[in-house]
CSV table of C-alpha atoms and ligand atoms in Angstrom, one decimal:
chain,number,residue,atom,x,y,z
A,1,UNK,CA,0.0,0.0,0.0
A,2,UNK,CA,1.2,3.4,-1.2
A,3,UNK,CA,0.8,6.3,1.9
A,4,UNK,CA,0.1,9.0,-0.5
A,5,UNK,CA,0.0,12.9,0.4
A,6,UNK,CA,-1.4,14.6,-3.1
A,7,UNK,CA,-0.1,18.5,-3.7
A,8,UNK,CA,-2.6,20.1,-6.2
A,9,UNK,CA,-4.1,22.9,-7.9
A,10,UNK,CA,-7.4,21.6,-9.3
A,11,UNK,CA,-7.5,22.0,-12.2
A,12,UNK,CA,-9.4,19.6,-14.5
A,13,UNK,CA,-5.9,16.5,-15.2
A,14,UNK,CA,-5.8,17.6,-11.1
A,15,UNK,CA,-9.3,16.2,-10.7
A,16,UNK,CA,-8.6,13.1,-13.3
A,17,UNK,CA,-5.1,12.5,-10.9
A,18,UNK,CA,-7.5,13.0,-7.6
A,19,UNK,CA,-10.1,10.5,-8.4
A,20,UNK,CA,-7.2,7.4,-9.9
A,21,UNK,CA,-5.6,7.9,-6.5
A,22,UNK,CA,-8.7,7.7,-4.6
A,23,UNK,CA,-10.1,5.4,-7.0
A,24,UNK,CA,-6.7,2.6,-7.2
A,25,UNK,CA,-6.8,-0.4,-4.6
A,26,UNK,CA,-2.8,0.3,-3.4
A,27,UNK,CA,-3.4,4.0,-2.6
A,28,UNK,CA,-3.9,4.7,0.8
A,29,UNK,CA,-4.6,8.5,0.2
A,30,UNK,CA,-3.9,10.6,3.6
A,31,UNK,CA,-4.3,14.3,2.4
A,32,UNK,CA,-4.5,16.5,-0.3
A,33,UNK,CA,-2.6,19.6,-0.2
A,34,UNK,CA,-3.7,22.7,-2.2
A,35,UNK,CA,-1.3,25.6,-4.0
A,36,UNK,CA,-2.3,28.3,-6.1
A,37,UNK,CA,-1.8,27.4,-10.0
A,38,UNK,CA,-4.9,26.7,-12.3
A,39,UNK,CA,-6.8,28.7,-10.1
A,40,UNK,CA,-6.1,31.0,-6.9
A,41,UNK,CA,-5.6,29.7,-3.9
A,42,UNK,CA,-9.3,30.1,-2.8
A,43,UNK,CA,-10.5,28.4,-6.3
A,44,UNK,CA,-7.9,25.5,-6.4
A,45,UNK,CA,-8.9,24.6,-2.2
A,46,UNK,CA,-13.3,25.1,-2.7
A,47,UNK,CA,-11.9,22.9,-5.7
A,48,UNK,CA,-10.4,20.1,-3.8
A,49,UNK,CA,-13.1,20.4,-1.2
A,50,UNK,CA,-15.9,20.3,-3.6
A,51,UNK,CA,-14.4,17.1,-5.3
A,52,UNK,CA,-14.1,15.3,-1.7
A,53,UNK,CA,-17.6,16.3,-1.3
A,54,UNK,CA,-18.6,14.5,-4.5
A,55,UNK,CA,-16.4,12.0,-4.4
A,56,UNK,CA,-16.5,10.9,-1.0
A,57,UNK,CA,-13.3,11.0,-0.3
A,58,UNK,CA,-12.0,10.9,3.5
A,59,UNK,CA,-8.5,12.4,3.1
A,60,UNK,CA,-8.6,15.9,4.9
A,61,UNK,CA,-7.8,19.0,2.7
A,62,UNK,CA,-5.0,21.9,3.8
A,63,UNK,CA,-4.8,24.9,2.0
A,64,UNK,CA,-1.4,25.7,1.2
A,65,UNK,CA,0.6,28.5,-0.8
A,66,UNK,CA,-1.8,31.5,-2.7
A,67,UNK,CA,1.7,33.2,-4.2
A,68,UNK,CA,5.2,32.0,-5.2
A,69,UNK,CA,8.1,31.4,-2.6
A,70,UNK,CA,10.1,34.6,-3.4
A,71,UNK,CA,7.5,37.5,-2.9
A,72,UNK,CA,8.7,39.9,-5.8
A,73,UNK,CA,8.3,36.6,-8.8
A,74,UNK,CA,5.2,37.9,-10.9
A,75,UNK,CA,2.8,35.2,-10.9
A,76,UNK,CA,0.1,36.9,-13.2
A,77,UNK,CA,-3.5,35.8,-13.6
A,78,UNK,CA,-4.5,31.9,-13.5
A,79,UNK,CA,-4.6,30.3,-17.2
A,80,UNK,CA,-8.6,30.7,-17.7
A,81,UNK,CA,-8.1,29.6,-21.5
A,82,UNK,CA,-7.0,25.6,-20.4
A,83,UNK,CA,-8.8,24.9,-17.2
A,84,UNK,CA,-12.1,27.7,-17.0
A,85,UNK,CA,-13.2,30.6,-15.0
A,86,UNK,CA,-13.4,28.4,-12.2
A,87,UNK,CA,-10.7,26.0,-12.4
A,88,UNK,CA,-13.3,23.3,-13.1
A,89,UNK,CA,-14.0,23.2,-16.7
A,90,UNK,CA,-17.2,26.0,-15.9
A,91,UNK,CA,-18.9,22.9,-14.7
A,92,UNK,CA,-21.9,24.9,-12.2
A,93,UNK,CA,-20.3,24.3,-8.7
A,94,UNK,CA,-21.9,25.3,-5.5
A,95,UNK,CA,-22.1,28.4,-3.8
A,96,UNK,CA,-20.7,27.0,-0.8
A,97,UNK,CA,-19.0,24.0,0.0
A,98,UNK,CA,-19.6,22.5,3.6
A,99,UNK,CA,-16.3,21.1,4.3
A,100,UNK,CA,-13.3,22.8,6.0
A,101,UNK,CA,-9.7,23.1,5.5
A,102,UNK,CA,-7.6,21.6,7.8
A,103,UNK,CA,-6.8,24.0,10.5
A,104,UNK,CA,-3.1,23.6,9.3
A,105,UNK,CA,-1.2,25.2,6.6
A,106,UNK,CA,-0.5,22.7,3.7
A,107,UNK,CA,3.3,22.8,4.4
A,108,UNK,CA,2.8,22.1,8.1
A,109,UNK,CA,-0.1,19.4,7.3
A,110,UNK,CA,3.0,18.3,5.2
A,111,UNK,CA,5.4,18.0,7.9
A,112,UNK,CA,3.1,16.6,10.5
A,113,UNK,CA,2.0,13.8,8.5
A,114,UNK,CA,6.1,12.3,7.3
A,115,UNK,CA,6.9,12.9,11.1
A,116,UNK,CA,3.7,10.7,12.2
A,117,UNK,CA,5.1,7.6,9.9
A,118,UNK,CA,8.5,7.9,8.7
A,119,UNK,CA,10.0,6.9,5.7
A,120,UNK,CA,6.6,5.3,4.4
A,121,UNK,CA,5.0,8.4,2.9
A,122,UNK,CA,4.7,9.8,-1.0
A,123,UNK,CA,4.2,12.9,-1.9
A,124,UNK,CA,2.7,13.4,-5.3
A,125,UNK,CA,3.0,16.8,-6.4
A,126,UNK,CA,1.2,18.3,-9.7
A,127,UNK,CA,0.9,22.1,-9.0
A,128,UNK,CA,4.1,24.9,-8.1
A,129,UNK,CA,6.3,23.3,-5.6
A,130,UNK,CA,5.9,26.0,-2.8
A,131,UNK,CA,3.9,23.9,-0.3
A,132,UNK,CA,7.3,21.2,0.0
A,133,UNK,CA,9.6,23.5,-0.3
A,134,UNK,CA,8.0,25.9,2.7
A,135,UNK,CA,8.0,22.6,4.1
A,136,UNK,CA,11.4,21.9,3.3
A,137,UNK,CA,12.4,25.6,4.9
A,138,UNK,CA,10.8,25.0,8.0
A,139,UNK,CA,12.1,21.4,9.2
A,140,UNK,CA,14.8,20.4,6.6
A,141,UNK,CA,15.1,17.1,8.6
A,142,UNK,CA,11.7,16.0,6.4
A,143,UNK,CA,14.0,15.5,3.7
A,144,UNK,CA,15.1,12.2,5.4
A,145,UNK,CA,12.1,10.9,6.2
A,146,UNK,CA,9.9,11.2,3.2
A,147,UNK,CA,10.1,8.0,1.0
A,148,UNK,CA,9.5,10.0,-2.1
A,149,UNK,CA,8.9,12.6,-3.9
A,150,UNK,CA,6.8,12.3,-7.8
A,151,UNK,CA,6.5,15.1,-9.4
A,152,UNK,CA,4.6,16.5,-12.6
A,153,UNK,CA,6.6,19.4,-13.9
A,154,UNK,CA,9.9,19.8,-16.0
A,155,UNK,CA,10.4,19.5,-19.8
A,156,UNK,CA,13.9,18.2,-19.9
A,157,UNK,CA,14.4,16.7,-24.0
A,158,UNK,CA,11.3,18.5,-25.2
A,159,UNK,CA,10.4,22.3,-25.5
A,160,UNK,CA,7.7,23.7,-22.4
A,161,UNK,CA,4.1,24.8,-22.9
A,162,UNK,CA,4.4,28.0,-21.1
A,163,UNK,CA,7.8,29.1,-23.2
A,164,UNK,CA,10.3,27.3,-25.5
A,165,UNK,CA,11.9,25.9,-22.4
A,166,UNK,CA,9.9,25.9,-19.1
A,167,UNK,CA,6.7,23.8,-18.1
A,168,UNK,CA,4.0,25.7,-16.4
A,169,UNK,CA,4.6,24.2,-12.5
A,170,UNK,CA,8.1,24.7,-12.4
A,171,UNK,CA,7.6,28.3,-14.2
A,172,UNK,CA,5.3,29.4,-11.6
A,173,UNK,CA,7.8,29.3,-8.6
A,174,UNK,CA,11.3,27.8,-9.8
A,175,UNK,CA,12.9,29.2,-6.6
A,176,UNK,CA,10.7,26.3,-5.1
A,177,UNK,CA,11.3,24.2,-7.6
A,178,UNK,CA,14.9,24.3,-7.4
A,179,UNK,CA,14.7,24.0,-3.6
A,180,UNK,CA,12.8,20.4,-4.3
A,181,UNK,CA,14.9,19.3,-7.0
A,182,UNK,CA,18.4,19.9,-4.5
A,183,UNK,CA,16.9,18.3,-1.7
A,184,UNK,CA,18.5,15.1,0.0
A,185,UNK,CA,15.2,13.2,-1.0
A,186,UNK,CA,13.9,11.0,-4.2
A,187,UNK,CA,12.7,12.8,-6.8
A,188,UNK,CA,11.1,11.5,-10.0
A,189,UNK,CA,10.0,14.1,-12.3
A,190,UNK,CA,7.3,13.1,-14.5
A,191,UNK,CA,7.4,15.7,-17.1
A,192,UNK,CA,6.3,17.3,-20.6
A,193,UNK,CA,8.9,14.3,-22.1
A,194,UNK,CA,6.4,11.7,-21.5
A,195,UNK,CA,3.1,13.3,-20.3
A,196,UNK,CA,2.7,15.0,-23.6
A,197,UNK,CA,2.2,11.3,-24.9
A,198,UNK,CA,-0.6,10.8,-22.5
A,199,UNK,CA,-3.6,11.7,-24.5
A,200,UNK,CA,-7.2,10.9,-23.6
A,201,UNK,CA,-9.7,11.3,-26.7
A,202,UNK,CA,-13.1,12.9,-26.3
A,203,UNK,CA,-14.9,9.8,-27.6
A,204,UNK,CA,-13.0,7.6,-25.0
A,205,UNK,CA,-13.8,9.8,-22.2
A,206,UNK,CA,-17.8,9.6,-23.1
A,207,UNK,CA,-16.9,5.4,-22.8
A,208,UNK,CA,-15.7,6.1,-19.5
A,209,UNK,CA,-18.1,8.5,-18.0
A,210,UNK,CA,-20.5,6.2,-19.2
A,211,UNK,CA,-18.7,3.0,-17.9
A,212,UNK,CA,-17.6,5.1,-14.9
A,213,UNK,CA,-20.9,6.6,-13.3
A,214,UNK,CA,-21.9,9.8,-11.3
A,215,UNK,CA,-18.0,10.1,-11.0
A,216,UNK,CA,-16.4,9.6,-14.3
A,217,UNK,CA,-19.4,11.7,-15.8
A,218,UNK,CA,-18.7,14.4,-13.4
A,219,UNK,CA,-15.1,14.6,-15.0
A,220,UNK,CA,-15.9,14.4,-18.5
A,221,UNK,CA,-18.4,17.4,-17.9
A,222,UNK,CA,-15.4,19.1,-16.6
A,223,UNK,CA,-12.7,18.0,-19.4
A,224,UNK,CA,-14.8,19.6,-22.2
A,225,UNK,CA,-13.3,22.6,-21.7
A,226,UNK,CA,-9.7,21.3,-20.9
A,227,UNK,CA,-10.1,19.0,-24.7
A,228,UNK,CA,-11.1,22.2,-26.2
A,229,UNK,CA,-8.3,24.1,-25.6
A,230,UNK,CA,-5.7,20.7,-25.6
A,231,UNK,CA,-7.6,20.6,-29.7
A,232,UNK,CA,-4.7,23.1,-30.2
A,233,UNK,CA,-1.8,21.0,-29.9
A,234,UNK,CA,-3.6,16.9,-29.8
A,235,UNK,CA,-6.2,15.4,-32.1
A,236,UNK,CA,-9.7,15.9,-30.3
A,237,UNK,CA,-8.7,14.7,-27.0
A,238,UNK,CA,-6.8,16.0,-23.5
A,239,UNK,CA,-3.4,15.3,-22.3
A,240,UNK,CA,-3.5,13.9,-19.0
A,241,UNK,CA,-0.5,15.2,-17.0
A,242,UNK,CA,-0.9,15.0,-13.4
A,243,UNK,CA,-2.7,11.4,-13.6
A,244,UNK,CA,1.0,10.6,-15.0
A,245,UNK,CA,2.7,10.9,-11.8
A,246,UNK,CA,0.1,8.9,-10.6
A,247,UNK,CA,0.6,6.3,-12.8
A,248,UNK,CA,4.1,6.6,-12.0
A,249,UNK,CA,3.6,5.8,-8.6
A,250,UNK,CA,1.8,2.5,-9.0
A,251,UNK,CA,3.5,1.4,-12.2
A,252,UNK,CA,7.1,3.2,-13.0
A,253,UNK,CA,8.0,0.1,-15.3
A,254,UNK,CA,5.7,2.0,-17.6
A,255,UNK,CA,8.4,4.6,-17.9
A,256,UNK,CA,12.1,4.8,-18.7
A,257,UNK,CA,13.8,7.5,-16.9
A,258,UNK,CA,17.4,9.5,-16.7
A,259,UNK,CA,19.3,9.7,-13.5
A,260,UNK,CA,21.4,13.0,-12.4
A,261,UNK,CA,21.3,16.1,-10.7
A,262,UNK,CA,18.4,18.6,-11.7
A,263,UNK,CA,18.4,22.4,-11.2
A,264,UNK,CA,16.2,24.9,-12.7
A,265,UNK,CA,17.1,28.6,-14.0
A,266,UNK,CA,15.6,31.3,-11.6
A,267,UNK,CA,16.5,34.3,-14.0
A,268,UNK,CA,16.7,35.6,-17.6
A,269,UNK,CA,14.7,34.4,-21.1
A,270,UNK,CA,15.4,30.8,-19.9
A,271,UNK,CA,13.6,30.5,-16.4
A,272,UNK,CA,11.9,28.0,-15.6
A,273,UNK,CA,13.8,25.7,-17.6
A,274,UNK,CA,14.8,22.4,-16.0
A,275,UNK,CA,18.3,21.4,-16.8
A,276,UNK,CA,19.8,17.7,-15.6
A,277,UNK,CA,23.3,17.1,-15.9
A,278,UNK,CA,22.6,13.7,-16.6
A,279,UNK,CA,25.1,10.6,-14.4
A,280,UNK,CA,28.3,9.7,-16.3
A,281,UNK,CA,28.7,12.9,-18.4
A,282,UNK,CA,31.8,14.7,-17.1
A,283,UNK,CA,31.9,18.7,-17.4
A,284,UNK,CA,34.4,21.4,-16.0
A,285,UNK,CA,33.0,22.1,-11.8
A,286,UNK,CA,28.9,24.0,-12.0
A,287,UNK,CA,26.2,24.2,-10.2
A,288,UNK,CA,24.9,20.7,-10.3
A,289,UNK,CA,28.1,19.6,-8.5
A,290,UNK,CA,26.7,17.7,-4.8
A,291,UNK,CA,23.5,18.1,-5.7
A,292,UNK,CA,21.7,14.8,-5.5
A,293,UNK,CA,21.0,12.6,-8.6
A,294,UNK,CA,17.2,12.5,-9.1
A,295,UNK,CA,15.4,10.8,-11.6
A,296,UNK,CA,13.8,12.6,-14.8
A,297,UNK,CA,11.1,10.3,-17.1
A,298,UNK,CA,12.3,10.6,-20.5
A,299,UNK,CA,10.1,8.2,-22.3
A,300,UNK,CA,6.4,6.0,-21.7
A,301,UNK,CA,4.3,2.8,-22.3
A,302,UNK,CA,1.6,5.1,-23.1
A,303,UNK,CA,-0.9,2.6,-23.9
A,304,UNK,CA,-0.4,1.3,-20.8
A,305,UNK,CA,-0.7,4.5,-18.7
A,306,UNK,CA,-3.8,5.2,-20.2
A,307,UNK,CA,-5.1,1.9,-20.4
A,308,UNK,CA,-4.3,1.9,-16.1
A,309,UNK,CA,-5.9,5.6,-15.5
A,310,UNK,CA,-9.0,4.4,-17.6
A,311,UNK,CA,-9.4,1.1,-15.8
A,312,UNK,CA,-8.7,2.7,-12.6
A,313,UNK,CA,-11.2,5.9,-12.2
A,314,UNK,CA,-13.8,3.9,-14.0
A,315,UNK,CA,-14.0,0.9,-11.6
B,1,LIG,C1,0.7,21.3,-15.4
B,1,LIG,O1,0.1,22.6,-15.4
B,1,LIG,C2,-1.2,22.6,-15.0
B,1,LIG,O2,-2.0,23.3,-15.9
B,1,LIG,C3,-1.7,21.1,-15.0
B,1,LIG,O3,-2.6,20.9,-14.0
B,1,LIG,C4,-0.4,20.4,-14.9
B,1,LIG,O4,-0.1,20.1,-13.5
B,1,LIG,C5,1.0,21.0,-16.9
B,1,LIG,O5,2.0,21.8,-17.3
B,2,LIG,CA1,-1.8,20.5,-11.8
């Protein structure tokens, strides 16, 4: 059994990853974590709330980071165009949602939960990585004790989708992201490189809100909106990124990764961009020197991701 804590900014392929973890029989899900991203902080945690409502899912819910790590990064509006007005896919949501938060901040929910049962949890994050690493800054020690750390973010042999070289997590706070990739933990980035393979068409996604019930049609309502902007860059159909850490996490045979030290670029036309000095590949002394060898996915079985995520949030 997976102990999984999920980091999110829901987000329509937020929802799709929420649902396969709650949904797949070696997930033991013990909180979900919010950060601004697809929508502001308030949006992306009545999001995550809304969906436990609806989904019945225990796991409690801490709200966690509404701005970037480094106050004076720019972090502009939320992207309207690929997830909705309200983060949702415009799906009508309630006014109010009756659950709370967690009286916790994210980041401290974080830390709480790898003290209570060390070295046995995951953390699955698929928004900006400012929750873990506020965690990180606060009790470095959690470094040790976390099992893992899977990640959707980074475009490391492919260009970005936010500029020719950065992904759109790791562009919206690559302070934190930097901070997480340099950490003495595991990291496995799950990136554009594979998850831009990862395409769910419109036609299968009726199937499976057909096959699925209340749930699976409640996300197919949502991914209308997320197809018809994906329609740009994939044939009629919606690339499912953050269900491909997921994925990862249940089944990384599905996915051939590159080991070696990974930092990011904080400053100039290239920030964001996620550069890995990859193991064995000798260069003059730089700033990937004693930083720890994490693992970037470079390619995917993605017949068998998506056949997985389709078997597992329509069970
Ligand atoms: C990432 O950005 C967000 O829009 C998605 O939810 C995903 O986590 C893809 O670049
Ligand atoms: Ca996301």
């Amino acid at each position: 059994m997976h102990k999984v804590i999920f980091d999110t900014d829901p987000g329509i392929d937020d929802a799709m990853a929420l649902l396969f973890l709650h949904q797949h029989p070696q997930v033991d899900l013990i909180g979900i974590t919010t950060v601004f991203g697809n929508g502001t902080i308030d949006t992306t945690t009545r999001n995550a709330l809304y969906l436990k409502e609806e989904w019945s899912i225990e796991a409690p819910v801490a709200r966690g980071a509404g701005m970037p790590l480094d106050p004076r990064r720019e972090y502009g509006e939320p992207p309207r165009i690929v997830h909705g007005d309200n983060a949702l896919g415009n799906v009508p949501l309630p006014d109010v949602v009756v659950s709370r938060p967690d009286e916790r901040p994210a980041h401290r929910f974080i830390i709480d939960a790898v003290r209570a049962d060390p070295g046995n949890v995951t953390i699955i994050a698929v928004g900006r990585m400012t929750n873990l690493a506020l965690a990180l800054r606060d009790d470095p020690e959690i470094a040790r004790l976390v099992k893992k750390v899977i990640l959707m973010g980074g475009a490391f042999t492919v260009p970005g989708n936010v500029s020719p070289v950065a992904e759109a997590n790791i562009m919206g706070d690559p302070e934190a992201a930097d901070i997480v990739f340099t950490a003495p933990w595991k990291v496995v980035a799950v990136g554009l490189d594979v998850t831009m393979k990862t395409v769910i068409t419109r036609s299968t996604m009726a199937q499976l809100a057909e096959r699925g019930g209340e749930r699976t049609k409640l996300l197919a309502a949502m991914s209308q909106h997320y197809i018809d902007f994906y329609t740009r860059f994939v044939e009629d159909g919606m690339v499912v990124h953050d269900s491909c850490a997921c994925a990862y996490l249940v089944a990384p045979e599905l996915f051939a990764t590159r080991g070696g030290a990974i930092r990011v670029v904080s400053e100039g036309i290239a920030v964001g961009q996620t550069i890995q000095k990859p193991d064995g590949r000798f260069f003059p002394p730089g700033a990937w020197d004693g930083n720890p060898g994490q693992l970037a996915c470079i390619d995917v079985d993605a017949e068998g991701v998506l056949g997985l995520i389709a078997e597992t949030i329509a069970s």
